Amino acid sequence: GQQVMQIPQYQHVQEGEDFTTYCNSSTTLSNIQWYKQRPGGHPVFLIQLVKSGEVKKQKRLTFQFGEAKKNSSLHITATQTTDVGTYFCALDSNYQLIWGAGTKLIIKP
Amino acid sequence: DTEVTQTPKHLVMGMTNKKSLKCEQHMGHRAMYWYKQKAKKPPELMFVYSYEKLSINESVPSRFSPECPNSSLLNLHLHALQPEDSALYLCASSQGREQFFGPGTRLTVL
């Protein structure tokens, strides 16, 4: 079945630095969703991308879907403490989500 | 109301106990889900209900028994669990695109 690989597993940044997480697949993705899970919390839907080359922005968050629809990225500009958590990408396949492993954003003290 | 609620928040049970987890949504979503999430891992799908009928069972052991009494409620009945079943159990609902997750039940099996 389809798999979604996500890297890195962790990213440590100073507050104010940027953060990026990447999702990749060996096959074409019909869509990609992004979720955020705060420590001790539950996943919260951020966005869904469906079009080749799509770029969407939500304040400091920029989401991209590759031209070949085999990769996607989430970029956060100037991280803040409220950004801390684990970011997951997921493929919606017939209403089942195929999840990436997640990238944990850690703000260095 | 755009919320999925789950009770209890925390549950500690012995291996011989029987307990139930409850989930409720009032968004009119047709699909409801149970997930199990271990630390540092993504959620792992257990069951999917579509229009109150069980449509997907991801080879979950029979000690987990789901029930959908109506379109707003989802239960997960637990019996004779093992310590390795300790995890965060998440309920979610959807009407096509994104899934809305409840806060979860943190289960500890002693």
PDB file of C-alpha atoms in Angstrom:
ATOM      1  CA  GLY A   1       0.000   0.000   0.000  1.00  0.00           C
ATOM      2  CA  GLN A   2       0.929   3.637  -0.162  1.00  0.00           C
ATOM      3  CA  GLN A   3       3.346   5.017   2.380  1.00  0.00           C
ATOM      4  CA  VAL A   4       4.238   8.543   3.346  1.00  0.00           C
ATOM      5  CA  MET A   5       7.747   9.232   4.636  1.00  0.00           C
ATOM      6  CA  GLN A   6       8.269  12.305   6.785  1.00  0.00           C
ATOM      7  CA  ILE A   7      11.531  13.924   7.871  1.00  0.00           C
ATOM      8  CA  PRO A   8      13.115  14.990  10.094  1.00  0.00           C
ATOM      9  CA  GLN A   9      11.906  13.200  13.204  1.00  0.00           C
ATOM     10  CA  TYR A  10      12.867  16.149  15.405  1.00  0.00           C
ATOM     11  CA  GLN A  11      13.921  19.728  14.795  1.00  0.00           C
ATOM     12  CA  HIS A  12      15.369  21.929  17.484  1.00  0.00           C
ATOM     13  CA  VAL A  13      15.205  25.647  16.750  1.00  0.00           C
ATOM     14  CA  GLN A  14      15.767  28.884  18.590  1.00  0.00           C
ATOM     15  CA  GLU A  15      12.634  30.954  18.926  1.00  0.00           C
ATOM     16  CA  GLY A  16      12.465  33.190  15.872  1.00  0.00           C
ATOM     17  CA  GLU A  17      14.197  30.697  13.571  1.00  0.00           C
ATOM     18  CA  ASP A  18      12.399  28.944  10.747  1.00  0.00           C
ATOM     19  CA  PHE A  19      11.186  25.321  10.724  1.00  0.00           C
ATOM     20  CA  THR A  20      10.501  22.974   7.826  1.00  0.00           C
ATOM     21  CA  THR A  21       9.164  19.420   7.661  1.00  0.00           C
ATOM     22  CA  TYR A  22       8.992  17.305   4.515  1.00  0.00           C
ATOM     23  CA  CYS A  23       6.782  14.470   3.337  1.00  0.00           C
ATOM     24  CA  ASN A  24       7.630  12.203   0.441  1.00  0.00           C
ATOM     25  CA  SER A  25       6.061   9.313  -1.394  1.00  0.00           C
ATOM     26  CA  SER A  26       7.339   7.006  -4.123  1.00  0.00           C
ATOM     27  CA  THR A  27       3.920   7.177  -5.771  1.00  0.00           C
ATOM     28  CA  THR A  28       1.685  10.060  -6.775  1.00  0.00           C
ATOM     29  CA  LEU A  29      -0.413  11.436  -3.944  1.00  0.00           C
ATOM     30  CA  SER A  30      -4.018  12.394  -4.648  1.00  0.00           C
ATOM     31  CA  ASN A  31      -3.922  14.782  -1.717  1.00  0.00           C
ATOM     32  CA  ILE A  32      -1.959  15.570   1.421  1.00  0.00           C
ATOM     33  CA  GLN A  33      -3.267  16.798   4.729  1.00  0.00           C
ATOM     34  CA  TRP A  34      -1.338  18.402   7.580  1.00  0.00           C
ATOM     35  CA  TYR A  35      -2.172  18.080  11.278  1.00  0.00           C
ATOM     36  CA  LYS A  36      -0.625  19.596  14.393  1.00  0.00           C
ATOM     37  CA  GLN A  37      -0.576  17.842  17.758  1.00  0.00           C
ATOM     38  CA  ARG A  38       0.448  19.897  20.773  1.00  0.00           C
ATOM     39  CA  PRO A  39       2.166  18.091  23.680  1.00  0.00           C
ATOM     40  CA  GLY A  40      -0.540  16.237  25.607  1.00  0.00           C
ATOM     41  CA  GLY A  41      -3.107  17.168  22.978  1.00  0.00           C
ATOM     42  CA  HIS A  42      -4.860  15.673  19.999  1.00  0.00           C
ATOM     43  CA  PRO A  43      -4.267  16.113  16.263  1.00  0.00           C
ATOM     44  CA  VAL A  44      -5.807  19.249  14.796  1.00  0.00           C
ATOM     45  CA  PHE A  45      -6.364  19.611  11.060  1.00  0.00           C
ATOM     46  CA  LEU A  46      -4.397  22.436   9.458  1.00  0.00           C
ATOM     47  CA  ILE A  47      -4.925  22.117   5.710  1.00  0.00           C
ATOM     48  CA  GLN A  48      -5.460  19.855   2.710  1.00  0.00           C
ATOM     49  CA  LEU A  49      -3.577  20.231  -0.591  1.00  0.00           C
ATOM     50  CA  VAL A  50      -4.841  18.581  -3.775  1.00  0.00           C
ATOM     51  CA  LYS A  51      -3.400  20.457  -6.765  1.00  0.00           C
ATOM     52  CA  SER A  52       0.009  20.009  -8.345  1.00  0.00           C
ATOM     53  CA  GLY A  53       2.334  22.856  -7.326  1.00  0.00           C
ATOM     54  CA  GLU A  54      -0.190  24.218  -4.839  1.00  0.00           C
ATOM     55  CA  VAL A  55       1.069  26.722  -2.258  1.00  0.00           C
ATOM     56  CA  LYS A  56      -1.122  27.846   0.617  1.00  0.00           C
ATOM     57  CA  LYS A  57      -0.349  30.195   3.472  1.00  0.00           C
ATOM     58  CA  GLN A  58      -1.800  30.511   6.937  1.00  0.00           C
ATOM     59  CA  LYS A  59      -0.113  33.450   8.680  1.00  0.00           C
ATOM     60  CA  ARG A  60       3.469  32.237   9.301  1.00  0.00           C
ATOM     61  CA  LEU A  61       2.789  28.730   7.923  1.00  0.00           C
ATOM     62  CA  THR A  62       3.408  27.929   4.246  1.00  0.00           C
ATOM     63  CA  PHE A  63       2.275  24.617   2.779  1.00  0.00           C
ATOM     64  CA  GLN A  64       3.482  23.319  -0.581  1.00  0.00           C
ATOM     65  CA  PHE A  65       2.526  20.371  -2.769  1.00  0.00           C
ATOM     66  CA  GLY A  66       5.132  19.306  -5.300  1.00  0.00           C
ATOM     67  CA  GLU A  67       4.655  19.573  -9.041  1.00  0.00           C
ATOM     68  CA  ALA A  68       4.763  15.787  -9.367  1.00  0.00           C
ATOM     69  CA  LYS A  69       2.480  15.389  -6.328  1.00  0.00           C
ATOM     70  CA  LYS A  70       5.018  13.130  -4.670  1.00  0.00           C
ATOM     71  CA  ASN A  71       6.156  15.490  -1.958  1.00  0.00           C
ATOM     72  CA  SER A  72       4.895  18.207   0.325  1.00  0.00           C
ATOM     73  CA  SER A  73       6.371  20.568   2.877  1.00  0.00           C
ATOM     74  CA  LEU A  74       5.312  22.741   5.769  1.00  0.00           C
ATOM     75  CA  HIS A  75       7.436  25.788   6.533  1.00  0.00           C
ATOM     76  CA  ILE A  76       7.015  27.965   9.612  1.00  0.00           C
ATOM     77  CA  THR A  77       8.614  31.392   9.550  1.00  0.00           C
ATOM     78  CA  ALA A  78       9.956  32.908  12.770  1.00  0.00           C
ATOM     79  CA  THR A  79       8.824  30.171  15.151  1.00  0.00           C
ATOM     80  CA  GLN A  80       7.074  31.065  18.382  1.00  0.00           C
ATOM     81  CA  THR A  81       6.549  29.013  21.534  1.00  0.00           C
ATOM     82  CA  THR A  82       2.958  28.415  20.450  1.00  0.00           C
ATOM     83  CA  ASP A  83       4.277  26.456  17.451  1.00  0.00           C
ATOM     84  CA  VAL A  84       5.675  23.697  19.661  1.00  0.00           C
ATOM     85  CA  GLY A  85       4.238  20.272  18.903  1.00  0.00           C
ATOM     86  CA  THR A  86       4.384  17.458  16.395  1.00  0.00           C
ATOM     87  CA  TYR A  87       3.406  18.097  12.804  1.00  0.00           C
ATOM     88  CA  PHE A  88       2.033  15.175  10.820  1.00  0.00           C
ATOM     89  CA  CYS A  89       1.354  14.857   7.135  1.00  0.00           C
ATOM     90  CA  ALA A  90      -1.294  12.354   6.088  1.00  0.00           C
ATOM     91  CA  LEU A  91      -2.765  11.006   2.880  1.00  0.00           C
ATOM     92  CA  ASP A  92      -6.544  10.709   2.804  1.00  0.00           C
ATOM     93  CA  SER A  93      -7.175   7.368   1.099  1.00  0.00           C
ATOM     94  CA  ASN A  94     -10.883   6.511   0.966  1.00  0.00           C
ATOM     95  CA  TYR A  95     -11.474   8.280   4.269  1.00  0.00           C
ATOM     96  CA  GLN A  96      -8.599   6.453   5.940  1.00  0.00           C
ATOM     97  CA  LEU A  97      -5.557   8.539   6.808  1.00  0.00           C
ATOM     98  CA  ILE A  98      -2.116   7.203   5.990  1.00  0.00           C
ATOM     99  CA  TRP A  99       0.149   9.091   8.363  1.00  0.00           C
ATOM    100  CA  GLY A 100       3.731  10.229   8.166  1.00  0.00           C
ATOM    101  CA  ALA A 101       5.856   9.590  11.248  1.00  0.00           C
ATOM    102  CA  GLY A 102       5.642  13.232  12.331  1.00  0.00           C
ATOM    103  CA  THR A 103       8.202  15.943  12.991  1.00  0.00           C
ATOM    104  CA  LYS A 104       8.501  17.260  16.508  1.00  0.00           C
ATOM    105  CA  LEU A 105       9.266  20.971  16.758  1.00  0.00           C
ATOM    106  CA  ILE A 106      11.271  21.790  19.865  1.00  0.00           C
ATOM    107  CA  ILE A 107      12.129  25.338  20.843  1.00  0.00           C
ATOM    108  CA  LYS A 108      15.546  25.564  22.491  1.00  0.00           C
ATOM    109  CA  PRO A 109      15.498  27.346  25.876  1.00  0.00           C
TER     110      PRO A 109
ATOM    111  CA  ASP B   1     -20.870  22.757  17.764  1.00  0.00           C
ATOM    112  CA  THR B   2     -17.580  21.726  16.144  1.00  0.00           C
ATOM    113  CA  GLU B   3     -16.357  19.540  18.936  1.00  0.00           C
ATOM    114  CA  VAL B   4     -15.782  15.858  19.509  1.00  0.00           C
ATOM    115  CA  THR B   5     -16.010  14.913  23.176  1.00  0.00           C
ATOM    116  CA  GLN B   6     -14.569  11.832  24.844  1.00  0.00           C
ATOM    117  CA  THR B   7     -15.001  10.353  28.299  1.00  0.00           C
ATOM    118  CA  PRO B   8     -13.258   9.527  30.492  1.00  0.00           C
ATOM    119  CA  LYS B   9     -10.088  11.595  30.109  1.00  0.00           C
ATOM    120  CA  HIS B  10      -8.034   9.065  32.030  1.00  0.00           C
ATOM    121  CA  LEU B  11      -8.680   5.412  32.799  1.00  0.00           C
ATOM    122  CA  VAL B  12      -6.690   2.905  34.818  1.00  0.00           C
ATOM    123  CA  MET B  13      -7.856  -0.680  34.625  1.00  0.00           C
ATOM    124  CA  GLY B  14      -6.693  -4.133  35.555  1.00  0.00           C
ATOM    125  CA  MET B  15      -6.345  -6.918  33.033  1.00  0.00           C
ATOM    126  CA  THR B  16      -9.564  -8.565  34.223  1.00  0.00           C
ATOM    127  CA  ASN B  17     -11.710  -5.420  34.171  1.00  0.00           C
ATOM    128  CA  LYS B  18     -14.398  -4.437  31.671  1.00  0.00           C
ATOM    129  CA  LYS B  19     -14.665  -0.761  30.825  1.00  0.00           C
ATOM    130  CA  SER B  20     -16.008   1.440  28.033  1.00  0.00           C
ATOM    131  CA  LEU B  21     -14.783   4.554  26.304  1.00  0.00           C
ATOM    132  CA  LYS B  22     -17.343   7.007  24.965  1.00  0.00           C
ATOM    133  CA  CYS B  23     -17.238   9.486  22.110  1.00  0.00           C
ATOM    134  CA  GLU B  24     -19.841  12.006  20.972  1.00  0.00           C
ATOM    135  CA  GLN B  25     -20.127  14.481  18.089  1.00  0.00           C
ATOM    136  CA  HIS B  26     -22.994  16.745  17.063  1.00  0.00           C
ATOM    137  CA  MET B  27     -21.655  17.931  13.712  1.00  0.00           C
ATOM    138  CA  GLY B  28     -23.766  15.488  11.704  1.00  0.00           C
ATOM    139  CA  HIS B  29     -20.640  13.719  10.454  1.00  0.00           C
ATOM    140  CA  ARG B  30     -21.309  10.372   8.810  1.00  0.00           C
ATOM    141  CA  ALA B  31     -17.967   8.764   9.589  1.00  0.00           C
ATOM    142  CA  MET B  32     -16.532   8.084  13.024  1.00  0.00           C
ATOM    143  CA  TYR B  33     -13.210   6.549  13.912  1.00  0.00           C
ATOM    144  CA  TRP B  34     -11.283   4.967  16.760  1.00  0.00           C
ATOM    145  CA  TYR B  35      -7.521   5.363  16.850  1.00  0.00           C
ATOM    146  CA  LYS B  36      -4.820   4.148  19.195  1.00  0.00           C
ATOM    147  CA  GLN B  37      -1.761   6.338  19.656  1.00  0.00           C
ATOM    148  CA  LYS B  38       1.440   5.317  21.373  1.00  0.00           C
ATOM    149  CA  ALA B  39       4.010   7.879  22.497  1.00  0.00           C
ATOM    150  CA  LYS B  40       6.036   9.458  19.672  1.00  0.00           C
ATOM    151  CA  LYS B  41       3.962   7.667  17.017  1.00  0.00           C
ATOM    152  CA  PRO B  42       1.188   8.763  14.686  1.00  0.00           C
ATOM    153  CA  PRO B  43      -2.358   7.618  15.400  1.00  0.00           C
ATOM    154  CA  GLU B  44      -3.047   4.025  14.372  1.00  0.00           C
ATOM    155  CA  LEU B  45      -6.474   3.342  12.905  1.00  0.00           C
ATOM    156  CA  MET B  46      -8.557   0.724  14.711  1.00  0.00           C
ATOM    157  CA  PHE B  47     -12.152   1.021  13.449  1.00  0.00           C
ATOM    158  CA  VAL B  48     -14.220   3.095  11.060  1.00  0.00           C
ATOM    159  CA  TYR B  49     -17.987   3.495  11.202  1.00  0.00           C
ATOM    160  CA  SER B  50     -19.799   4.903   8.189  1.00  0.00           C
ATOM    161  CA  TYR B  51     -23.507   5.715   8.576  1.00  0.00           C
ATOM    162  CA  GLU B  52     -23.503   3.797  11.873  1.00  0.00           C
ATOM    163  CA  LYS B  53     -22.196   0.612  10.256  1.00  0.00           C
ATOM    164  CA  LEU B  54     -18.762  -0.827  10.891  1.00  0.00           C
ATOM    165  CA  SER B  55     -16.905  -0.441   7.605  1.00  0.00           C
ATOM    166  CA  ILE B  56     -13.288  -1.008   8.615  1.00  0.00           C
ATOM    167  CA  ASN B  57     -11.741  -3.168  11.314  1.00  0.00           C
ATOM    168  CA  GLU B  58      -7.969  -3.003  11.099  1.00  0.00           C
ATOM    169  CA  SER B  59      -7.432  -6.523  12.475  1.00  0.00           C
ATOM    170  CA  VAL B  60      -7.962  -5.317  16.018  1.00  0.00           C
ATOM    171  CA  PRO B  61      -7.978  -8.008  18.755  1.00  0.00           C
ATOM    172  CA  SER B  62     -11.432  -9.017  19.961  1.00  0.00           C
ATOM    173  CA  ARG B  63     -10.725  -7.613  23.425  1.00  0.00           C
ATOM    174  CA  PHE B  64     -11.638  -4.278  21.786  1.00  0.00           C
ATOM    175  CA  SER B  65     -15.293  -4.140  20.775  1.00  0.00           C
ATOM    176  CA  PRO B  66     -16.713  -1.044  19.068  1.00  0.00           C
ATOM    177  CA  GLU B  67     -20.339   0.015  19.095  1.00  0.00           C
ATOM    178  CA  CYS B  68     -22.206   2.815  17.355  1.00  0.00           C
ATOM    179  CA  PRO B  69     -25.596   3.247  19.082  1.00  0.00           C
ATOM    180  CA  ASN B  70     -26.555   6.204  16.874  1.00  0.00           C
ATOM    181  CA  SER B  71     -25.075   8.718  14.462  1.00  0.00           C
ATOM    182  CA  SER B  72     -23.695  10.896  17.284  1.00  0.00           C
ATOM    183  CA  LEU B  73     -22.262   8.283  19.622  1.00  0.00           C
ATOM    184  CA  LEU B  74     -19.398   5.837  19.440  1.00  0.00           C
ATOM    185  CA  ASN B  75     -18.320   3.459  22.182  1.00  0.00           C
ATOM    186  CA  LEU B  76     -15.281   1.247  22.594  1.00  0.00           C
ATOM    187  CA  HIS B  77     -15.782  -1.649  24.983  1.00  0.00           C
ATOM    188  CA  LEU B  78     -12.649  -3.009  26.618  1.00  0.00           C
ATOM    189  CA  HIS B  79     -12.225  -6.441  28.180  1.00  0.00           C
ATOM    190  CA  ALA B  80      -9.223  -8.472  29.291  1.00  0.00           C
ATOM    191  CA  LEU B  81      -6.720  -5.920  28.046  1.00  0.00           C
ATOM    192  CA  GLN B  82      -2.960  -6.343  28.216  1.00  0.00           C
ATOM    193  CA  PRO B  83      -0.410  -3.840  29.558  1.00  0.00           C
ATOM    194  CA  GLU B  84       0.763  -3.199  25.983  1.00  0.00           C
ATOM    195  CA  ASP B  85      -2.708  -1.814  25.241  1.00  0.00           C
ATOM    196  CA  SER B  86      -1.858   1.216  27.375  1.00  0.00           C
ATOM    197  CA  ALA B  87      -2.057   4.216  25.046  1.00  0.00           C
ATOM    198  CA  LEU B  88      -4.016   7.323  24.115  1.00  0.00           C
ATOM    199  CA  TYR B  89      -7.305   6.347  22.470  1.00  0.00           C
ATOM    200  CA  LEU B  90      -8.609   8.962  20.095  1.00  0.00           C
ATOM    201  CA  CYS B  91     -12.027   9.281  18.541  1.00  0.00           C
ATOM    202  CA  ALA B  92     -12.528  11.290  15.357  1.00  0.00           C
ATOM    203  CA  SER B  93     -15.327  12.188  12.999  1.00  0.00           C
ATOM    204  CA  SER B  94     -15.444  13.501   9.461  1.00  0.00           C
ATOM    205  CA  GLN B  95     -17.760  14.474   6.654  1.00  0.00           C
ATOM    206  CA  GLY B  96     -15.313  14.016   3.782  1.00  0.00           C
ATOM    207  CA  ARG B  97     -12.220  16.097   4.192  1.00  0.00           C
ATOM    208  CA  GLU B  98     -10.584  16.772   7.514  1.00  0.00           C
ATOM    209  CA  GLN B  99     -10.999  14.621  10.554  1.00  0.00           C
ATOM    210  CA  PHE B 100     -11.994  16.236  13.829  1.00  0.00           C
ATOM    211  CA  PHE B 101     -10.358  14.572  16.798  1.00  0.00           C
ATOM    212  CA  GLY B 102     -11.547  14.387  20.367  1.00  0.00           C
ATOM    213  CA  PRO B 103      -9.148  15.025  23.258  1.00  0.00           C
ATOM    214  CA  GLY B 104      -8.631  11.310  23.798  1.00  0.00           C
ATOM    215  CA  THR B 105      -8.718   8.888  26.711  1.00  0.00           C
ATOM    216  CA  ARG B 106      -5.358   8.112  28.296  1.00  0.00           C
ATOM    217  CA  LEU B 107      -5.621   4.397  29.160  1.00  0.00           C
ATOM    218  CA  THR B 108      -3.296   2.573  31.529  1.00  0.00           C
ATOM    219  CA  VAL B 109      -3.610  -1.201  31.895  1.00  0.00           C
ATOM    220  CA  LEU B 110      -2.010  -2.644  35.006  1.00  0.00           C
TER     221      LEU B 110
END
